[in-house]
Structure formats: C-alpha cells, structure tokens
Short mmCIF file of C-alpha atoms in Angstrom, two decimals:
data_model
loop_
_atom_site.label_atom_id
_atom_site.label_comp_id
_atom_site.label_asym_id
_atom_site.label_seq_id
_atom_site.Cartn_x
_atom_site.Cartn_y
_atom_site.Cartn_z
CA UNK J 4 102.21 130.81 147.44
CA UNK J 5 105.48 130.20 145.64
CA UNK J 6 105.55 127.28 143.22
CA UNK J 7 108.48 124.89 143.24
CA UNK J 8 109.88 123.43 140.06
CA UNK J 9 110.20 119.69 140.46
CA UNK J 10 113.12 117.82 138.85
CA UNK J 11 110.60 116.07 136.62
CA UNK J 12 109.18 119.38 135.45
CA UNK J 13 112.66 120.69 134.75
CA UNK J 14 113.58 117.59 132.77
CA UNK J 15 110.42 117.82 130.66
CA UNK J 16 111.10 121.50 130.05
CA UNK J 17 114.65 120.77 128.89
CA UNK J 18 113.48 117.91 126.67
CA UNK J 19 110.86 120.19 125.15
CA UNK J 20 113.33 122.99 124.55
CA UNK J 21 115.87 120.63 123.03
CA UNK J 22 113.44 119.52 120.32
CA UNK J 23 112.02 122.92 119.50
CA UNK J 24 114.65 125.59 119.75
CA UNK J 25 117.97 123.90 119.04
CA UNK J 26 119.70 125.37 116.00
CA UNK J 27 121.03 123.05 113.33
CA UNK J 28 124.69 122.07 113.52
CA UNK J 29 126.27 122.76 110.10
CA UNK J 30 129.31 120.59 110.87
CA UNK J 31 127.21 117.50 111.54
CA UNK J 32 125.07 118.61 108.59
CA UNK J 33 128.11 118.47 106.30
CA UNK J 34 128.93 114.93 107.46
CA UNK J 35 125.35 113.86 106.74
CA UNK J 36 125.34 115.71 103.40
CA UNK J 37 128.46 113.87 102.26
CA UNK J 38 126.88 110.54 103.22
CA UNK J 39 123.32 111.00 101.98
CA UNK J 40 123.13 113.85 99.46
CA UNK J 41 126.41 114.34 97.63
CA UNK J 42 125.75 111.51 95.19
CA UNK J 43 122.96 113.48 93.48
CA UNK J 44 123.48 117.07 94.63
CA UNK J 45 127.25 117.19 94.26
CA UNK J 46 129.73 118.50 96.82
CA UNK J 47 128.96 122.16 96.05
CA UNK J 48 125.20 121.59 95.78
CA UNK J 49 125.04 122.52 92.10
CA UNK J 50 123.76 119.05 91.15
CA UNK J 51 125.63 115.96 90.03
CA UNK J 52 122.75 114.65 87.91
CA UNK J 53 120.19 116.21 85.62
CA UNK J 54 116.96 117.82 86.86
CA UNK J 55 118.18 118.29 90.41
CA UNK J 56 117.59 121.65 92.15
CA UNK J 57 120.75 123.76 92.27
CA UNK J 58 121.22 124.13 96.02
CA UNK J 59 124.16 126.48 95.48
CA UNK J 60 121.62 128.93 94.05
CA UNK J 61 119.15 128.24 96.82
CA UNK J 62 116.73 126.34 94.59
CA UNK J 63 114.24 124.40 96.68
CA UNK J 64 115.38 126.09 99.88
CA UNK J 65 112.95 129.02 99.96
CA UNK J 66 110.79 127.32 102.54
CA UNK J 67 110.71 127.21 106.36
CA UNK J 68 112.86 124.52 107.94
CA UNK J 69 109.89 122.51 109.22
CA UNK J 70 108.55 122.17 105.68
CA UNK J 71 111.95 121.08 104.39
CA UNK J 72 112.21 118.54 107.24
CA UNK J 73 108.87 117.04 106.19
CA UNK J 74 109.96 116.94 102.53
CA UNK J 75 113.17 115.15 103.50
CA UNK J 76 111.26 112.66 105.67
CA UNK J 77 108.74 111.71 102.99
CA UNK J 78 110.76 112.35 99.86
CA UNK J 79 109.88 114.81 97.14
CA UNK J 80 109.93 114.25 93.38
CA UNK J 81 112.94 112.06 92.70
CA UNK J 82 114.49 112.77 96.11
CA UNK J 83 114.28 109.70 98.35
CA UNK J 84 112.80 109.67 101.87
CA UNK J 85 114.74 109.66 105.14
CA UNK J 86 112.04 108.98 107.74
CA UNK J 87 113.27 106.54 110.36
CA UNK J 88 116.83 106.87 109.10
CA UNK J 89 117.64 110.42 110.16
CA UNK J 90 116.17 112.17 113.21
CA UNK J 91 114.49 115.58 113.03
CA UNK J 92 117.63 117.06 114.60
CA UNK J 93 119.86 115.47 111.98
CA UNK J 94 117.58 116.72 109.21
CA UNK J 95 117.75 120.22 110.74
CA UNK J 96 121.57 119.93 110.74
CA UNK J 97 121.45 118.88 107.11
CA UNK J 98 119.26 121.83 106.14
CA UNK J 99 121.46 124.25 108.05
CA UNK J 100 124.52 123.03 106.15
CA UNK J 101 122.68 123.04 102.83
CA UNK J 102 121.81 126.71 103.34
CA UNK J 103 125.53 127.49 103.63
CA UNK J 104 126.14 126.23 100.08
CA UNK J 105 124.61 129.38 98.57
CA UNK N 14 98.49 113.70 153.93
CA UNK N 15 101.78 112.71 152.38
CA UNK N 16 102.86 114.44 149.14
CA UNK N 17 103.74 112.36 146.13
CA UNK N 18 107.44 111.87 145.78
CA UNK N 19 108.55 113.24 142.36
CA UNK N 20 111.46 110.82 142.12
CA UNK N 21 109.70 107.59 141.05
CA UNK N 22 108.08 109.21 137.97
CA UNK N 23 111.41 110.82 137.10
CA UNK N 24 113.21 107.51 137.35
CA UNK N 25 110.50 105.80 135.33
CA UNK N 26 110.76 108.47 132.63
CA UNK N 27 114.53 108.11 132.42
CA UNK N 28 114.18 104.33 132.26
CA UNK N 29 111.58 104.64 129.49
CA UNK N 30 113.90 106.94 127.51
CA UNK N 31 116.75 104.49 127.99
CA UNK N 32 114.66 101.54 126.85
CA UNK N 33 113.35 103.49 123.86
CA UNK N 34 116.94 104.26 122.84
CA UNK N 35 117.99 100.63 123.21
CA UNK N 36 115.13 99.45 120.99
CA UNK N 37 116.45 101.12 117.86
CA UNK N 38 118.39 98.80 115.57
CA UNK N 39 122.00 99.76 115.11
CA UNK N 40 122.76 100.97 111.60
CA UNK N 41 125.46 99.16 109.63
CA UNK N 42 127.32 100.05 106.46
CA UNK N 43 125.67 98.78 103.29
CA UNK N 44 127.40 95.80 101.64
CA UNK N 45 129.82 96.86 98.91
CA UNK N 46 129.52 95.89 95.25
CA UNK N 47 131.17 92.50 94.79
CA UNK N 48 130.87 91.53 98.44
CA UNK N 49 128.86 88.51 99.53
CA UNK N 50 125.54 89.47 101.09
CA UNK N 51 124.96 87.64 104.36
CA UNK N 52 121.86 85.51 104.67
CA UNK N 53 118.80 87.49 105.67
CA UNK N 54 115.34 86.53 106.89
CA UNK N 55 112.42 88.28 105.21
CA UNK N 56 109.31 88.45 107.40
CA UNK N 57 105.98 88.00 105.61
CA UNK N 58 103.40 90.78 105.77
CA UNK N 59 100.68 88.21 106.34
CA UNK N 60 102.53 85.11 107.52
CA UNK N 61 105.68 83.07 107.27
CA UNK N 62 109.18 84.09 106.40
CA UNK N 63 111.74 83.53 103.66
CA UNK N 64 115.49 83.04 103.88
CA UNK N 65 117.65 84.76 101.28
CA UNK N 66 119.86 81.67 101.18
CA UNK N 67 116.96 79.49 100.00
CA UNK N 68 116.45 81.47 96.78
CA UNK N 69 119.14 79.43 95.12
CA UNK N 70 120.31 80.12 91.60
CA UNK N 71 118.35 83.33 91.13
CA UNK N 72 119.16 86.99 90.85
CA UNK N 73 117.53 88.53 93.94
CA UNK N 74 116.19 92.08 93.87
CA UNK N 75 115.66 93.33 97.42
CA UNK N 76 113.58 96.50 97.43
CA UNK N 77 112.84 98.62 100.53
CA UNK N 78 109.86 100.97 100.42
CA UNK N 79 107.14 102.59 102.54
CA UNK N 80 103.63 103.93 102.00
CA UNK N 81 104.66 107.31 103.47
CA UNK N 82 107.52 107.64 100.97
CA UNK N 83 106.48 109.72 97.95
CA UNK N 84 108.95 108.33 95.37
CA UNK N 85 108.23 104.77 96.60
CA UNK N 86 104.52 105.20 95.97
CA UNK N 87 105.21 106.58 92.51
CA UNK N 88 107.36 103.70 91.33
CA UNK N 89 105.41 100.80 92.83
CA UNK N 90 103.23 100.24 89.71
CA UNK N 91 106.34 99.88 87.53
CA UNK N 92 107.81 97.42 90.04
CA UNK N 93 104.61 95.40 89.90
CA UNK N 94 104.79 95.35 86.10
CA UNK N 95 108.42 94.25 86.38
CA UNK N 96 107.41 91.43 88.74
CA UNK N 97 104.91 90.19 86.13
CA UNK N 98 107.60 90.18 83.44
CA UNK N 99 110.38 88.43 85.36
CA UNK N 100 110.87 84.70 85.12
CA UNK N 101 110.39 83.41 88.69
CA UNK N 102 112.90 80.64 88.06
CA UNK N 103 115.59 83.22 87.33
CA UNK N 104 114.63 86.19 89.49
CA UNK N 105 113.18 86.84 92.92
CA UNK N 106 111.75 90.29 93.60
CA UNK N 107 111.55 90.87 97.33
CA UNK N 108 109.49 93.94 98.25
CA UNK N 109 109.90 94.92 101.90
CA UNK N 110 107.83 97.68 103.48
CA UNK N 111 109.26 99.53 106.47
CA UNK N 112 105.84 100.83 107.51
CA UNK N 113 104.97 100.47 111.17
CA UNK N 114 101.31 99.80 110.38
CA UNK N 115 100.62 96.60 108.44
CA UNK N 116 97.11 97.80 107.59
CA UNK N 117 98.44 100.80 105.68
CA UNK N 118 100.52 98.42 103.55
CA UNK N 119 97.52 96.13 102.97
CA UNK N 120 95.38 99.13 102.01
CA UNK N 121 98.01 100.46 99.59
CA UNK N 122 98.49 97.05 97.96
CA UNK N 123 94.75 96.59 97.55
CA UNK N 124 94.21 100.06 96.12
CA UNK N 125 97.00 99.82 93.54
CA UNK N 126 96.92 96.09 92.83
CA UNK N 127 100.42 95.45 94.16
CA UNK N 128 101.15 91.77 94.70
CA UNK N 129 104.92 91.41 94.73
CA UNK N 130 105.50 93.33 97.99
CA UNK N 131 104.95 90.54 100.49
CA UNK N 132 107.37 91.38 103.28
CA UNK N 133 107.58 93.82 106.16
CA UNK N 134 110.33 95.23 108.36
CA UNK N 135 108.44 97.16 111.03
CA UNK N 136 111.42 98.12 113.19
CA UNK N 137 113.75 98.62 110.20
CA UNK N 138 116.11 96.04 111.69
CA UNK N 139 116.64 94.46 108.27
CA UNK N 140 116.88 97.80 106.43
CA UNK N 141 119.24 99.48 108.87
CA UNK N 142 120.83 96.57 110.69
CA UNK N 143 121.51 94.26 107.74
CA UNK N 144 121.45 96.19 104.47
CA UNK N 145 122.58 99.58 105.78
CA UNK N 146 119.81 101.42 103.95
CA UNK N 147 120.39 105.19 103.82
CA UNK N 148 117.20 106.35 102.07
CA UNK N 149 113.88 105.07 100.73
CA UNK N 150 113.35 103.63 98.21
CA UNK N 151 116.58 101.64 98.07
CA UNK N 152 117.26 98.49 96.10
CA UNK N 153 119.93 95.82 96.19
CA UNK N 154 120.50 93.46 93.27
CA UNK N 155 122.22 90.29 94.42
CA UNK N 156 123.80 88.00 91.83
CA UNK N 157 123.39 84.25 91.53
CA UNK N 158 126.67 83.84 93.38
CA UNK N 159 125.29 85.74 96.38
CA UNK N 160 127.44 88.81 95.76
CA UNK N 161 126.05 92.32 95.51
CA UNK N 162 125.85 93.43 91.89
CA UNK N 163 124.15 96.76 92.22
CA UNK N 164 122.99 99.16 94.94
CA UNK N 165 120.35 101.57 93.67
CA UNK N 166 118.85 104.51 95.44
CA UNK N 167 115.71 106.45 94.64
CA UNK N 168 112.98 106.07 92.10
CA UNK N 169 113.34 104.22 88.78
CA UNK N 170 111.27 103.11 85.81
CA UNK N 171 111.57 99.45 86.67
CA UNK N 172 109.93 97.91 83.63
CA UNK N 173 111.84 100.00 81.09
CA UNK N 174 113.77 98.14 78.38
CA UNK N 175 117.05 99.42 79.87
CA UNK N 176 116.19 98.03 83.29
CA UNK N 177 115.08 94.67 81.88
CA UNK N 178 118.35 94.52 79.96
CA UNK N 179 120.28 95.33 83.12
CA UNK N 180 118.52 92.55 85.04
CA UNK N 181 118.98 90.02 82.25
CA UNK N 182 122.65 90.97 82.08
CA UNK N 183 122.82 90.47 85.85
CA UNK N 184 121.48 86.95 85.44
CA UNK N 185 124.07 86.27 82.78
CA UNK N 186 126.83 87.60 85.01
CA UNK N 187 127.44 90.60 82.75
CA UNK N 188 128.24 93.88 84.45
CA UNK N 189 126.26 96.54 82.59
CA UNK N 190 127.50 100.07 82.60
CA UNK N 191 124.90 101.94 84.67
CA UNK N 192 123.45 105.37 84.16
CA UNK N 193 124.67 108.22 86.33
CA UNK N 194 121.86 107.96 88.85
CA UNK N 195 122.15 104.22 89.28
#
C-alpha cells in the first residue's frame, strides 16, 4: 500500500531540516559579529584586547560547529554568553563568518 | 470509520508556533552613556519588586547574569564581596538572574553564599526589552542623576581596588578613564 505524506508530516520534516542542515549565512554573521564580537575580537579577528584568541589565525576555531555554538551560548573563559539572545541559527551564521576571517 | 482530518493538528501547530514567536520580548538598543535610564521594575526572586526610581540618591549597579553562564558563575563571588564593601546609602547593587528556573538560582546562591542577587527576569523582558542586553554577564552603572555612566560587558574583578575607585568616582560624579575592556 502506498503511503501518503500529510501536510503536517511535510511541515514537520521541513522544520526539522531547517534546524539541522541549514548552512550558516556569513553575511548575517558579519552583521552579528560587528554588533556582538568586534569590541573584543577586532574587525579582522586578530583581537582588540589582550589574551583573546586570534581568530584571524583560526585560534579557538578548531572545533565542530555544534561545540562552538555551545561555547557561545554558555560563554567560555572571558567570553560572555549569548544564550537567549542569539538563536542557534544566528550563532551558526556568526561561526560561519568567523571562519572566513582566517 | 472516519479518518482523522490532518488539518486541525496542522492549524494548531501553526498557531502554537505563532504564539511562541509572539511571546518573545522585543529587543531594544541599550541606553547610551549619558542618557537617562527609564524607570524599571525589578522582580524579586522570592517575593516583591523594586522600582529603579525609588533608589533615590544612589549609584545603581544593575547586573544581569545566569547560572548557565560560565563567566557569570566565575565572577559572582567577587560581586558578593563588592556588595559587602559598598555603602548601602550610596550604592545599590541589583543582581538579576535571567534563568528560567528559580530553583537553579536558589541552589547556586545557597552553594556559593550569594546574597546580593535578589531579582529574576525569567523571560528576559527586562534584559532584552529594557536594557538591550547583548551578552551575559552585562552590567549598567547608573549615576545619581539617573543617567547611564558605564555599560560593561563580560567578567570583571569586582572588588579590585580599581573597580572600587571607579564606583566611588561614579558616586562623586567623576568620569574615570576606563580600561580597554570596560
């Protein structure tokens, strides 16, 4: 017997796909970087203050995206936390842009 | 036997998504240095509430934090020590947790002996909708004239001599030159 896909099933599938497989948007990531990160990391990622990882050399970025998302949500070392302020998608955008600084 | 119509659950799901989206407080821009900070209501973790406007002739330090925030957890002991050192007639230290679970806040306070953090902002309406917080921890120092003196992001050593000097200068109306990360 042939199974029919209900509209509800299709919607849930799309919602699921949208949260799992969507690639980060570097353009939105740049906007977020300039708002949230540039103060400490500098525009080119090399660090505007002491003891900050040099993102332009990839420091701190040798991890999978999901680990970086968690670090951004909860904060790490002196880096503040963004949980509740930026969505997982926005954090993925931010990470995608940050990887382009190398 | 009639088959269940898939439409009602679909409509309900869409409605739930819509309602969930509407429930989020709209983010505003943080007040600028020198601007008057509008009155705010701080909701007590246990009971009651406090109006910013009732704090009178004090320098008010409004600090947003959360138990899930690593740098917040690290600096809380130094904030508590600061609270013990400040003259309550001159300063008000308002610690506001944005945790969703009050019990986690109670547990953290009990474990680390934190007394100053007496307020909660479960839906982040105060953090996002009033102070325009962009990260945690974030701190606003409001002068005796109600204008924003300093907007500080991230972790600090709150009971350091430099910080105490900065706060005392704030009470005296002196603008201290801040370090790079302030």
